[in-house]
Amino acid sequence: MLIHGHLVKGNDIDQETRCLHYHSEIDRIAIKFYCCDTYYPCFSCHEESGCNSAQVWPKDQFHQKAVLCGSCGHELTIDEYLSCKSVCSRCHKAFNPGCNLHKHLYFDV
């Protein structure tokens, strides 16, 4: 599905990147996976896509844009995302702070 001009793959995605697995009001990011250079709303959607080589973003790549705000389409660098306190720096919409519990699935932290 195209969301703000970016292809986001996953299971039952809405226009703000919510998916079958995470669909509360504040679930509005997609993460570009390092292994396949593709945005997914969550790790489970990525696994279901069949990519069998999941890799986390290495620390020396945290300057790369890899997090998409589903509300406004702003792409955050990994450094920006990890320090944004669960709020988009452009539109100020809240992100799910619970995603911090899963950041090790996406980033080398």
JSON list of C-alpha atoms in Angstrom, two decimals:
[
{"chain": "A", "resi": 1, "resn": "MET", "atom": "CA", "xyz": [0.00, 0.00, 0.00]},
{"chain": "A", "resi": 2, "resn": "LEU", "atom": "CA", "xyz": [1.26, 3.51, -0.79]},
{"chain": "A", "resi": 3, "resn": "ILE", "atom": "CA", "xyz": [1.23, 5.72, 2.29]},
{"chain": "A", "resi": 4, "resn": "HIS", "atom": "CA", "xyz": [2.34, 9.31, 1.71]},
{"chain": "A", "resi": 5, "resn": "GLY", "atom": "CA", "xyz": [4.12, 8.11, -1.43]},
{"chain": "A", "resi": 6, "resn": "HIS", "atom": "CA", "xyz": [6.01, 5.29, 0.32]},
{"chain": "A", "resi": 7, "resn": "LEU", "atom": "CA", "xyz": [5.37, 1.61, -0.26]},
{"chain": "A", "resi": 8, "resn": "VAL", "atom": "CA", "xyz": [4.46, -0.08, 3.04]},
{"chain": "A", "resi": 9, "resn": "LYS", "atom": "CA", "xyz": [3.92, -3.82, 3.08]},
{"chain": "A", "resi": 10, "resn": "GLY", "atom": "CA", "xyz": [2.07, -5.77, 5.72]},
{"chain": "A", "resi": 11, "resn": "ASN", "atom": "CA", "xyz": [-1.13, -7.37, 6.86]},
{"chain": "A", "resi": 12, "resn": "ASP", "atom": "CA", "xyz": [-4.36, -5.30, 6.76]},
{"chain": "A", "resi": 13, "resn": "ILE", "atom": "CA", "xyz": [-2.68, -1.85, 6.74]},
{"chain": "A", "resi": 14, "resn": "ASP", "atom": "CA", "xyz": [-4.64, 1.38, 7.07]},
{"chain": "A", "resi": 15, "resn": "GLN", "atom": "CA", "xyz": [-3.68, 4.86, 5.78]},
{"chain": "A", "resi": 16, "resn": "GLU", "atom": "CA", "xyz": [-1.60, 5.62, 8.91]},
{"chain": "A", "resi": 17, "resn": "THR", "atom": "CA", "xyz": [0.36, 2.31, 8.85]},
{"chain": "A", "resi": 18, "resn": "ARG", "atom": "CA", "xyz": [-1.68, 0.50, 11.51]},
{"chain": "A", "resi": 19, "resn": "CYS", "atom": "CA", "xyz": [-1.78, -3.23, 10.88]},
{"chain": "A", "resi": 20, "resn": "LEU", "atom": "CA", "xyz": [-3.50, -6.39, 11.99]},
{"chain": "A", "resi": 21, "resn": "HIS", "atom": "CA", "xyz": [-1.04, -6.77, 14.89]},
{"chain": "A", "resi": 22, "resn": "TYR", "atom": "CA", "xyz": [-0.83, -3.15, 16.12]},
{"chain": "A", "resi": 23, "resn": "HIS", "atom": "CA", "xyz": [-3.85, -0.97, 15.50]},
{"chain": "A", "resi": 24, "resn": "SER", "atom": "CA", "xyz": [-4.39, 1.48, 18.36]},
{"chain": "A", "resi": 25, "resn": "GLU", "atom": "CA", "xyz": [-4.78, 5.20, 17.63]},
{"chain": "A", "resi": 26, "resn": "ILE", "atom": "CA", "xyz": [-1.07, 5.81, 18.33]},
{"chain": "A", "resi": 27, "resn": "ASP", "atom": "CA", "xyz": [0.27, 2.91, 16.23]},
{"chain": "A", "resi": 28, "resn": "ARG", "atom": "CA", "xyz": [1.29, 5.11, 13.32]},
{"chain": "A", "resi": 29, "resn": "ILE", "atom": "CA", "xyz": [4.81, 4.28, 12.23]},
{"chain": "A", "resi": 30, "resn": "ALA", "atom": "CA", "xyz": [6.34, 1.93, 9.73]},
{"chain": "A", "resi": 31, "resn": "ILE", "atom": "CA", "xyz": [9.95, 0.82, 9.94]},
{"chain": "A", "resi": 32, "resn": "LYS", "atom": "CA", "xyz": [12.19, 0.23, 6.96]},
{"chain": "A", "resi": 33, "resn": "PHE", "atom": "CA", "xyz": [13.86, -3.14, 7.46]},
{"chain": "A", "resi": 34, "resn": "TYR", "atom": "CA", "xyz": [17.60, -3.19, 6.95]},
{"chain": "A", "resi": 35, "resn": "CYS", "atom": "CA", "xyz": [17.58, -6.64, 5.30]},
{"chain": "A", "resi": 36, "resn": "CYS", "atom": "CA", "xyz": [15.09, -5.84, 2.55]},
{"chain": "A", "resi": 37, "resn": "ASP", "atom": "CA", "xyz": [14.98, -2.02, 2.42]},
{"chain": "A", "resi": 38, "resn": "THR", "atom": "CA", "xyz": [11.19, -2.14, 2.74]},
{"chain": "A", "resi": 39, "resn": "TYR", "atom": "CA", "xyz": [8.78, -0.46, 5.15]},
{"chain": "A", "resi": 40, "resn": "TYR", "atom": "CA", "xyz": [6.58, -2.66, 7.36]},
{"chain": "A", "resi": 41, "resn": "PRO", "atom": "CA", "xyz": [4.33, -1.62, 10.26]},
{"chain": "A", "resi": 42, "resn": "CYS", "atom": "CA", "xyz": [5.82, -4.25, 12.56]},
{"chain": "A", "resi": 43, "resn": "PHE", "atom": "CA", "xyz": [8.15, -7.21, 12.92]},
{"chain": "A", "resi": 44, "resn": "SER", "atom": "CA", "xyz": [5.27, -9.69, 12.61]},
{"chain": "A", "resi": 45, "resn": "CYS", "atom": "CA", "xyz": [4.18, -8.24, 9.25]},
{"chain": "A", "resi": 46, "resn": "HIS", "atom": "CA", "xyz": [7.80, -8.50, 8.09]},
{"chain": "A", "resi": 47, "resn": "GLU", "atom": "CA", "xyz": [8.02, -12.16, 9.17]},
{"chain": "A", "resi": 48, "resn": "GLU", "atom": "CA", "xyz": [4.74, -12.98, 7.45]},
{"chain": "A", "resi": 49, "resn": "SER", "atom": "CA", "xyz": [6.05, -11.47, 4.20]},
{"chain": "A", "resi": 50, "resn": "GLY", "atom": "CA", "xyz": [8.54, -14.31, 3.91]},
{"chain": "A", "resi": 51, "resn": "CYS", "atom": "CA", "xyz": [11.79, -12.39, 4.38]},
{"chain": "A", "resi": 52, "resn": "ASN", "atom": "CA", "xyz": [13.85, -15.06, 6.06]},
{"chain": "A", "resi": 53, "resn": "SER", "atom": "CA", "xyz": [16.91, -12.91, 6.67]},
{"chain": "A", "resi": 54, "resn": "ALA", "atom": "CA", "xyz": [15.79, -10.35, 9.26]},
{"chain": "A", "resi": 55, "resn": "GLN", "atom": "CA", "xyz": [18.63, -8.01, 10.19]},
{"chain": "A", "resi": 56, "resn": "VAL", "atom": "CA", "xyz": [18.73, -5.03, 12.53]},
{"chain": "A", "resi": 57, "resn": "TRP", "atom": "CA", "xyz": [20.11, -1.66, 11.52]},
{"chain": "A", "resi": 58, "resn": "PRO", "atom": "CA", "xyz": [23.76, -1.37, 12.63]},
{"chain": "A", "resi": 59, "resn": "LYS", "atom": "CA", "xyz": [24.67, 1.60, 14.82]},
{"chain": "A", "resi": 60, "resn": "ASP", "atom": "CA", "xyz": [26.84, 3.15, 12.12]},
{"chain": "A", "resi": 61, "resn": "GLN", "atom": "CA", "xyz": [23.70, 3.47, 9.95]},
{"chain": "A", "resi": 62, "resn": "PHE", "atom": "CA", "xyz": [21.50, 5.30, 12.49]},
{"chain": "A", "resi": 63, "resn": "HIS", "atom": "CA", "xyz": [21.78, 8.43, 10.32]},
{"chain": "A", "resi": 64, "resn": "GLN", "atom": "CA", "xyz": [19.62, 6.70, 7.69]},
{"chain": "A", "resi": 65, "resn": "LYS", "atom": "CA", "xyz": [15.93, 7.53, 7.27]},
{"chain": "A", "resi": 66, "resn": "ALA", "atom": "CA", "xyz": [14.15, 4.36, 8.34]},
{"chain": "A", "resi": 67, "resn": "VAL", "atom": "CA", "xyz": [11.01, 5.33, 10.27]},
{"chain": "A", "resi": 68, "resn": "LEU", "atom": "CA", "xyz": [7.89, 6.64, 8.54]},
{"chain": "A", "resi": 69, "resn": "CYS", "atom": "CA", "xyz": [5.27, 8.69, 10.37]},
{"chain": "A", "resi": 70, "resn": "GLY", "atom": "CA", "xyz": [1.96, 7.36, 9.16]},
{"chain": "A", "resi": 71, "resn": "SER", "atom": "CA", "xyz": [0.23, 10.61, 10.00]},
{"chain": "A", "resi": 72, "resn": "CYS", "atom": "CA", "xyz": [2.25, 13.08, 7.90]},
{"chain": "A", "resi": 73, "resn": "GLY", "atom": "CA", "xyz": [4.70, 10.94, 5.89]},
{"chain": "A", "resi": 74, "resn": "HIS", "atom": "CA", "xyz": [7.82, 12.39, 7.50]},
{"chain": "A", "resi": 75, "resn": "GLU", "atom": "CA", "xyz": [10.77, 10.02, 7.37]},
{"chain": "A", "resi": 76, "resn": "LEU", "atom": "CA", "xyz": [12.83, 10.09, 10.53]},
{"chain": "A", "resi": 77, "resn": "THR", "atom": "CA", "xyz": [16.40, 8.92, 10.83]},
{"chain": "A", "resi": 78, "resn": "ILE", "atom": "CA", "xyz": [16.90, 6.15, 13.34]},
{"chain": "A", "resi": 79, "resn": "ASP", "atom": "CA", "xyz": [18.73, 8.60, 15.64]},
{"chain": "A", "resi": 80, "resn": "GLU", "atom": "CA", "xyz": [15.77, 11.01, 15.41]},
{"chain": "A", "resi": 81, "resn": "TYR", "atom": "CA", "xyz": [13.29, 8.25, 16.14]},
{"chain": "A", "resi": 82, "resn": "LEU", "atom": "CA", "xyz": [15.21, 6.90, 19.12]},
{"chain": "A", "resi": 83, "resn": "SER", "atom": "CA", "xyz": [15.35, 10.37, 20.67]},
{"chain": "A", "resi": 84, "resn": "CYS", "atom": "CA", "xyz": [11.91, 11.73, 19.67]},
{"chain": "A", "resi": 85, "resn": "LYS", "atom": "CA", "xyz": [10.11, 10.71, 22.90]},
{"chain": "A", "resi": 86, "resn": "SER", "atom": "CA", "xyz": [7.37, 9.00, 20.84]},
{"chain": "A", "resi": 87, "resn": "VAL", "atom": "CA", "xyz": [6.26, 12.15, 19.01]},
{"chain": "A", "resi": 88, "resn": "CYS", "atom": "CA", "xyz": [6.74, 13.03, 15.34]},
{"chain": "A", "resi": 89, "resn": "SER", "atom": "CA", "xyz": [9.13, 15.97, 14.98]},
{"chain": "A", "resi": 90, "resn": "ARG", "atom": "CA", "xyz": [7.11, 17.36, 12.06]},
{"chain": "A", "resi": 91, "resn": "CYS", "atom": "CA", "xyz": [3.38, 16.91, 12.84]},
{"chain": "A", "resi": 92, "resn": "HIS", "atom": "CA", "xyz": [3.70, 16.29, 16.60]},
{"chain": "A", "resi": 93, "resn": "LYS", "atom": "CA", "xyz": [1.37, 13.28, 16.52]},
{"chain": "A", "resi": 94, "resn": "ALA", "atom": "CA", "xyz": [2.05, 10.68, 19.20]},
{"chain": "A", "resi": 95, "resn": "PHE", "atom": "CA", "xyz": [3.71, 7.36, 18.43]},
{"chain": "A", "resi": 96, "resn": "ASN", "atom": "CA", "xyz": [3.13, 4.30, 20.60]},
{"chain": "A", "resi": 97, "resn": "PRO", "atom": "CA", "xyz": [5.72, 4.50, 23.41]},
{"chain": "A", "resi": 98, "resn": "GLY", "atom": "CA", "xyz": [5.37, 0.73, 23.80]},
{"chain": "A", "resi": 99, "resn": "CYS", "atom": "CA", "xyz": [7.33, 0.35, 20.56]},
{"chain": "A", "resi": 100, "resn": "ASN", "atom": "CA", "xyz": [10.44, 1.06, 22.64]},
{"chain": "A", "resi": 101, "resn": "LEU", "atom": "CA", "xyz": [10.05, -2.44, 24.06]},
{"chain": "A", "resi": 102, "resn": "HIS", "atom": "CA", "xyz": [10.65, -3.86, 20.56]},
{"chain": "A", "resi": 103, "resn": "LYS", "atom": "CA", "xyz": [13.41, -1.57, 19.27]},
{"chain": "A", "resi": 104, "resn": "HIS", "atom": "CA", "xyz": [15.96, -4.39, 19.54]},
{"chain": "A", "resi": 105, "resn": "LEU", "atom": "CA", "xyz": [14.04, -6.18, 16.77]},
{"chain": "A", "resi": 106, "resn": "TYR", "atom": "CA", "xyz": [14.83, -3.31, 14.37]},
{"chain": "A", "resi": 107, "resn": "PHE", "atom": "CA", "xyz": [17.95, -1.53, 15.61]},
{"chain": "A", "resi": 108, "resn": "ASP", "atom": "CA", "xyz": [21.29, -2.56, 17.14]},
{"chain": "A", "resi": 109, "resn": "VAL", "atom": "CA", "xyz": [20.66, -1.04, 20.56]}
]
